[in-house]
Tab-separated table of C-alpha atoms in Angstrom:
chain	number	residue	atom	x	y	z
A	1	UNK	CA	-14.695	28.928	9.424
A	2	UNK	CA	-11.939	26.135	9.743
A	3	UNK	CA	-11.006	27.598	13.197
A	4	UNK	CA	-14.447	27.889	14.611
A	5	UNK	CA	-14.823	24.205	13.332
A	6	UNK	CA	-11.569	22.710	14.952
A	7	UNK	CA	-12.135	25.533	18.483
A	8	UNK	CA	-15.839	23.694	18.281
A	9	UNK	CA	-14.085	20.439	18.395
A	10	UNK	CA	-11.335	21.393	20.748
A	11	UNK	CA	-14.305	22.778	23.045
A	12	UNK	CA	-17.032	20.369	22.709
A	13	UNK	CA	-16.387	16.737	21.631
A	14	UNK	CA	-12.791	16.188	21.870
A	15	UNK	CA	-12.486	16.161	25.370
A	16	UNK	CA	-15.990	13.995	25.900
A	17	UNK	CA	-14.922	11.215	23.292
A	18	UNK	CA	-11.525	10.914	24.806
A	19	UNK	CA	-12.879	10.759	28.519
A	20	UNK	CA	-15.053	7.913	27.254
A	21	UNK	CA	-12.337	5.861	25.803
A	22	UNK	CA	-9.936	6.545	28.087
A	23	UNK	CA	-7.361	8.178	25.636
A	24	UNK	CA	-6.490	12.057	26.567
A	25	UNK	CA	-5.950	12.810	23.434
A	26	UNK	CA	-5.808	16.597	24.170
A	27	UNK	CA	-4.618	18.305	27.578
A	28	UNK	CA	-6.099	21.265	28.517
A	29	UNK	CA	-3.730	23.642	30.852
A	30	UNK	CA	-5.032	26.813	32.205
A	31	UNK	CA	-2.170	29.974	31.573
A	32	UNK	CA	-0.994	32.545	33.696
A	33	UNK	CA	-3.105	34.955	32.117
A	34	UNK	CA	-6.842	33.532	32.513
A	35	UNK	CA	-6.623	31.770	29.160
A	36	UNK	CA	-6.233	28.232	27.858
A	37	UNK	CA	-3.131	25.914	25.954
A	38	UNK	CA	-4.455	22.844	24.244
A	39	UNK	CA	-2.050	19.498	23.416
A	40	UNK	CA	-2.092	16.677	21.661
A	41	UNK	CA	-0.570	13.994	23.308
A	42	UNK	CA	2.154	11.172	22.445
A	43	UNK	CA	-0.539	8.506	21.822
A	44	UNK	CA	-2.209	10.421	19.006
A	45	UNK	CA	0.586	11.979	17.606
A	46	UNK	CA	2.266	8.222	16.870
A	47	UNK	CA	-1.025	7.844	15.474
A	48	UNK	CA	-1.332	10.301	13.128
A	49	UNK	CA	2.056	9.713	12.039
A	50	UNK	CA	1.421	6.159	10.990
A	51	UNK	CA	-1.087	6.990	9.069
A	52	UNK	CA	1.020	9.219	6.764
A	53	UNK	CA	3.177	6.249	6.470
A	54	UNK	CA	-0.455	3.874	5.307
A	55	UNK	CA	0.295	4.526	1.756
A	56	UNK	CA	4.233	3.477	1.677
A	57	UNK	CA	3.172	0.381	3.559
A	58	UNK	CA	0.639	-0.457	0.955
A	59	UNK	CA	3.440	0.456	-1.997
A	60	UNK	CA	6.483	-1.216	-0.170
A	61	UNK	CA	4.927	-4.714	2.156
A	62	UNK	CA	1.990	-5.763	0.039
A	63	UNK	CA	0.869	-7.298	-3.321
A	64	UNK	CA	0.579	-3.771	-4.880
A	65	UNK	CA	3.430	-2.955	-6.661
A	66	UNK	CA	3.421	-6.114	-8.753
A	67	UNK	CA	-0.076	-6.034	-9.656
A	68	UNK	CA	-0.051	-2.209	-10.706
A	69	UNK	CA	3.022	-2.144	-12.639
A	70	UNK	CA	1.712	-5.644	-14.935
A	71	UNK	CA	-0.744	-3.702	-15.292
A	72	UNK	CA	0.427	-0.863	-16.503
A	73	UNK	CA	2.521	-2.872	-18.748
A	74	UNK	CA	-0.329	-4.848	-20.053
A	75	UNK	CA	-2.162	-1.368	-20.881
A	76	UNK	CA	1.098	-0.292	-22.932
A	77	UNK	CA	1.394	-3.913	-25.036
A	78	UNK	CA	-2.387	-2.899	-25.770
A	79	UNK	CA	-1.761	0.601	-27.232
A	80	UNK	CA	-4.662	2.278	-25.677
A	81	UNK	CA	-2.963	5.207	-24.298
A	82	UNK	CA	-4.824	6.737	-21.436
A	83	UNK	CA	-7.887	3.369	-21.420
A	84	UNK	CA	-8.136	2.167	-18.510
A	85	UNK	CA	-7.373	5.137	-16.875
A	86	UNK	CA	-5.059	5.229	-13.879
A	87	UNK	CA	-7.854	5.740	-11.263
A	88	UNK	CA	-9.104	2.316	-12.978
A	89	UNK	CA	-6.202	0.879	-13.004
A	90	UNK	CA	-5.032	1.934	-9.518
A	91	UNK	CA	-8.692	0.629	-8.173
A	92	UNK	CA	-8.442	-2.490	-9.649
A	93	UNK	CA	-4.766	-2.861	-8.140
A	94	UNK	CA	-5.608	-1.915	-4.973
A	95	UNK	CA	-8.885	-4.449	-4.825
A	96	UNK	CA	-6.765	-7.173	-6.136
A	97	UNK	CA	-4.288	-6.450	-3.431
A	98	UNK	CA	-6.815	-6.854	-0.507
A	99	UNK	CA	-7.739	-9.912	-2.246
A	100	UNK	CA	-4.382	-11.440	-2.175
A	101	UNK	CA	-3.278	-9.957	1.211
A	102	UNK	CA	-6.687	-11.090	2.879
A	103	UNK	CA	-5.283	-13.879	4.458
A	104	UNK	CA	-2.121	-12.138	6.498
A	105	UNK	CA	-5.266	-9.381	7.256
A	106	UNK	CA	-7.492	-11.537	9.063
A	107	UNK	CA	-4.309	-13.268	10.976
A	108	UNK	CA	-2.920	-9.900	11.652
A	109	UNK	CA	-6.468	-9.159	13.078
A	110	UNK	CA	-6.371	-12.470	14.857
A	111	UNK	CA	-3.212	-12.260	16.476
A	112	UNK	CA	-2.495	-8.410	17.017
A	113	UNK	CA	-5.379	-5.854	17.127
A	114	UNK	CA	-8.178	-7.882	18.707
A	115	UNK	CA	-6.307	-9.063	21.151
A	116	UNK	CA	-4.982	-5.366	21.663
A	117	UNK	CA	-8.646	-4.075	21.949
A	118	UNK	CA	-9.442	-6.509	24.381
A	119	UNK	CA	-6.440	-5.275	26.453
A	120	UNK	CA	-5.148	-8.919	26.156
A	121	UNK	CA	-2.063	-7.881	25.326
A	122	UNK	CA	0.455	-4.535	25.304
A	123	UNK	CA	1.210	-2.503	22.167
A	124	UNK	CA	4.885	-3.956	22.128
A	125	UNK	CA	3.909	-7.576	21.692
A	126	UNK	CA	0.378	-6.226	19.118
A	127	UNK	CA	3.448	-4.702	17.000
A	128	UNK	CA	5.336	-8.325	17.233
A	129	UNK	CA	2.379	-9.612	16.091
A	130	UNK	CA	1.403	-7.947	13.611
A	131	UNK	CA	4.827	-7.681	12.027
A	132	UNK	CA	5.407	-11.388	11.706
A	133	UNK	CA	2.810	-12.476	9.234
A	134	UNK	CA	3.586	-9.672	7.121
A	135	UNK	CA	7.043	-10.854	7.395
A	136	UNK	CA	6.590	-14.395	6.385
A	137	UNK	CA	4.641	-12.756	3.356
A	138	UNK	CA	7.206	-11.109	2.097
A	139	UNK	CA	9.945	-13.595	2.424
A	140	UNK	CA	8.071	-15.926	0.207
A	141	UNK	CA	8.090	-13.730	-2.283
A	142	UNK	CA	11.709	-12.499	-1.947
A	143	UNK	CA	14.382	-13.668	-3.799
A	144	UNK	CA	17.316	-15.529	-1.617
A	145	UNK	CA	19.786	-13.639	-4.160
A	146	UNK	CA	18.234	-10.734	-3.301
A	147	UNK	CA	18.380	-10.525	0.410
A	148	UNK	CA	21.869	-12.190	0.087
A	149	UNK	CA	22.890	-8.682	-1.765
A	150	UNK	CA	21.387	-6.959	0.635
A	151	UNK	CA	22.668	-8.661	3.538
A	152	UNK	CA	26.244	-8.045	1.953
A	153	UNK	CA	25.526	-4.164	1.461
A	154	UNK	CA	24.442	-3.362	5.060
A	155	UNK	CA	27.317	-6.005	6.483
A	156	UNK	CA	25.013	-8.365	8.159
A	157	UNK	CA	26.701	-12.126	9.253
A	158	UNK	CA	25.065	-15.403	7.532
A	159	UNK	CA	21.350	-15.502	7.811
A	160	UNK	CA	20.353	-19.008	9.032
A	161	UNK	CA	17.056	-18.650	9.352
A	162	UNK	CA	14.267	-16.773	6.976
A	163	UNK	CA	12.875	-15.308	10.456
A	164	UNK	CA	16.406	-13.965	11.087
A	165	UNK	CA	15.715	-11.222	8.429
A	166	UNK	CA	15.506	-8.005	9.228
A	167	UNK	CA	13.277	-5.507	8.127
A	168	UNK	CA	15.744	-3.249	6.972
A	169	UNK	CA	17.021	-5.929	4.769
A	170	UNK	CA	14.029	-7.462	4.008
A	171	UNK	CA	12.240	-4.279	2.570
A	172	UNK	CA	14.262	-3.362	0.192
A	173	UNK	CA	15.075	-6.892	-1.304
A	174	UNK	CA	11.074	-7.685	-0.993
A	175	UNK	CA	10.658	-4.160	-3.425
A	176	UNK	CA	13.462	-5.676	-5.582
A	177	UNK	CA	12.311	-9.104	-6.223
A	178	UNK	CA	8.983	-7.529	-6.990
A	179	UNK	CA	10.175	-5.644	-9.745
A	180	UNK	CA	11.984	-8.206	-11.085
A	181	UNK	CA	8.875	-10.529	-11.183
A	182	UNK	CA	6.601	-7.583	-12.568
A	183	UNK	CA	8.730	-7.024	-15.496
A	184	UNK	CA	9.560	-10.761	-15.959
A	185	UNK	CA	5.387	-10.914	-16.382
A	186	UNK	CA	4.919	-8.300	-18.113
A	187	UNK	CA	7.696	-9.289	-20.595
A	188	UNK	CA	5.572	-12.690	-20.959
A	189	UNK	CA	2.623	-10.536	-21.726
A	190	UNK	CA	4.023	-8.192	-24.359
A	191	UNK	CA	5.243	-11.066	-27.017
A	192	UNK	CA	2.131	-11.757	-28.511
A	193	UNK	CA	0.693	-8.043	-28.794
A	194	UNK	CA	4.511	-7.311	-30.034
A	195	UNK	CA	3.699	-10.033	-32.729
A	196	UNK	CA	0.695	-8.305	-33.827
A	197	UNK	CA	2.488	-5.165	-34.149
A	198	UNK	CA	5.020	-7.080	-36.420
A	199	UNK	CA	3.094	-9.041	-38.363
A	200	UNK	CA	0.387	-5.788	-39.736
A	201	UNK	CA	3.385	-3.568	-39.976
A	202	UNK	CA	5.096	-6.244	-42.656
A	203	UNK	CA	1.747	-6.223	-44.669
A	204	UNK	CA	1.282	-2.509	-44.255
A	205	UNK	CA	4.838	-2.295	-45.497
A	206	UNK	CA	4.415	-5.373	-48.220
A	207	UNK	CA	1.592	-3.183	-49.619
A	208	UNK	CA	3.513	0.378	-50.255
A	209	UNK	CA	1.308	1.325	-47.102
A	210	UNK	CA	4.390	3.407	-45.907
A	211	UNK	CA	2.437	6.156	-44.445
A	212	UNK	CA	-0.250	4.446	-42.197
A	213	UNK	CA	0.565	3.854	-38.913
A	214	UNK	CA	0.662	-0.027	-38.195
A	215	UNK	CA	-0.860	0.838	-34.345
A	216	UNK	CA	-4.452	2.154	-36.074
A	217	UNK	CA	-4.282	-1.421	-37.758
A	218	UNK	CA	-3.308	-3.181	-35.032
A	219	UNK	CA	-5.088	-1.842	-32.093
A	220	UNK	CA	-8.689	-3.525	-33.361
A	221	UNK	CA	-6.894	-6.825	-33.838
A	222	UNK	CA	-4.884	-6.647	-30.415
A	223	UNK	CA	-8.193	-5.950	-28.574
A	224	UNK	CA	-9.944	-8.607	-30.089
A	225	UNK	CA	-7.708	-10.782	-29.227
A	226	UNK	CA	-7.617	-9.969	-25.663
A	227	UNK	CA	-11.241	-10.551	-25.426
A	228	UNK	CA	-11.662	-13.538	-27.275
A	229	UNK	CA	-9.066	-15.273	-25.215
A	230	UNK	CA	-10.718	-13.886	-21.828
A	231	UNK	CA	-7.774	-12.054	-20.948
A	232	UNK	CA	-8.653	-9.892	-17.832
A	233	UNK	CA	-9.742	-13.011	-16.187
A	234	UNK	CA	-6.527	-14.685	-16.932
A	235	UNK	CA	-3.900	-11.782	-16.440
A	236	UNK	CA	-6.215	-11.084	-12.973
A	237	UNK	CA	-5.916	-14.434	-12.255
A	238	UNK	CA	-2.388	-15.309	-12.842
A	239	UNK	CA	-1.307	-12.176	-10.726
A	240	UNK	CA	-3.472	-13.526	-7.754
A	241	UNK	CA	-2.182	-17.189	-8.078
A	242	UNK	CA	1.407	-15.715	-8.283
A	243	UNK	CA	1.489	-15.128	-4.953
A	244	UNK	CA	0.593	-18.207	-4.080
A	245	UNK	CA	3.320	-20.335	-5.816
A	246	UNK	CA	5.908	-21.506	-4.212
C-alpha cells in the first residue's frame, strides 16, 4: 500500500505541483528498456536534509535548552516525580521558546525568506540573512569567557568584534553559557524547597519519626507553597525576562 501511495504520487501530483512552482523536484528519464527512472533533485534533497537538522537547531541556537532544563530542575526541587510530565514540560518549553525567540522570527522573516519568495534576493544572501539575527541572539547570551575558551581551543587570533564570531565557535560556547545559566537558576530555585525538606525532616527526626519519609511530609507543604506565592507565573516569567537582560 505504501508503494502504490508514493508510485500515485510519483505519477500523478508530483510532477504537476512542481511544474507549477517551478521546482523539478523529480526528473523523469525514460530507460533503454521501455521503462522509467525517477530523481529527486539537489534542491529538495538540501531540503529534506535541513529539516532533519530542525530539531538540533531548536536544541542548540534558541531559548530551549535553558527553559527545559529549569524546568526540569524546578520539577525535581518539587518532588513530584513523573507531574508534569515530559510531553508537558517539553510543550510548555517549546511555547515559551517561540515566545522569547519571536522577535529574531519575524526579523528573520523580514529580512531573509520574504524577500527570498519574492525573488528579491538569492539563497546565498537569504542564508546571510537569516544567520545574522540569530547570531546577535546568541552572542548576547554567551559568555565572553566562554567564547574566549573556545576561541583558544580551535586556535582562532583575537576577536575584535562580537560579529567576528564564528559559528563554529559561537555554537558551542552559546550551548555552554546556557548550561551554566540553567543550573545557576535552577540552583536559585532549589534553596527554598531544599529548606522545606530540612526543616520537616528535623521535626520528623525530633519526634522519633525515624521511619517516615520526610518527602510524604514535605511534598503538601512544598506545593503549597509554590502556589501561594504564584510560582509558575514567576519561574515562567523570570526565564522569559532572562533573555532580555543585559
Amino acid at each position: 500500500m505504501l508503494k502504490l501511495i508514493i508510485l500515485f504520487i510519483v505519477w500523478f501530483i508530483a510532477p504537476d505541483v512542481f511544474a507549477q512552482t517551478g521546482l523539478p523536484a523529480i526528473t523523469v528519464e525514460n530507460t533503454a528498456d521501455g521503462g522509467q527512472e525517477y530523481s529527486l533533485s539537489l534542491q529538495v534533497l538540501a531540503l529534506m536534509t535541513a529539516i532533519t537538522v530542525l530539531p538540533g537547531l531548536l536544541l542548540t541556537m534558541t531559548s530551549f535548552t535553558r527553559i527545559i532544563i529549569v524546568l526540569a530542575i524546578l520539577r525535581q526541587a518539587l518532588g513530584t516525580a513523573q507531574t508534569p510530565s515530559n510531553q508537558i514540560l517539553l510543550g510548555l518549553a517549546l511555547f515559551i521558546t517561540f515566545f522569547v525567540m519571536t522577535p529574531v522570527l519575524t526579523e528573520v522573516y523580514d529580512n531573509s525568506v520574504q524577500p527570498y519568495i519574492a525573488e528579491d534576493i538569492d539563497a546565498p544572501v537569504a542564508i546571510n540573512n537569516a544567520v545574522g539575527p540569530i547570531k546577535q541572539f546568541m552572542i548576547a547570551q554567551t559568555r565572553e569567557t566562554d567564547i574566549a575558551l573556545f576561541a583558544d581551543l580551535s586556535g582562532t587570533e583575537v576577536i575584535e568584534k562580537p560579529e567576528d564570531v564564528s559559528m563554529t565557535i559561537l555554537l558551542p560556547a552559546f550551548i555552554t553559557s546556557e548550561l551554566k545559566t540553567a543550573f545557576q537558576i535552577g540552583f536559585i530555585l532549589f534553596i527554598p524547597f531544599l529548606i522545606i525538606d530540612l526543616v520537616v525532616a528535623s521535626v520528623l527526626m525530633s519526634m522519633g519519626m525515624m521511619m517516615l519519609s520526610p518527602l510524604i511530609i514535605s511534598l503538601p507543604f512544598k506545593l503549597m507553597l509554590f502556589v501561594l506565592v504564584d510560582g509558575w507565573s514567576l519561574v515562567l516569567g523570570m526565564l522569559a525576562s532572562s533573555f532580555y537582560i543585559s
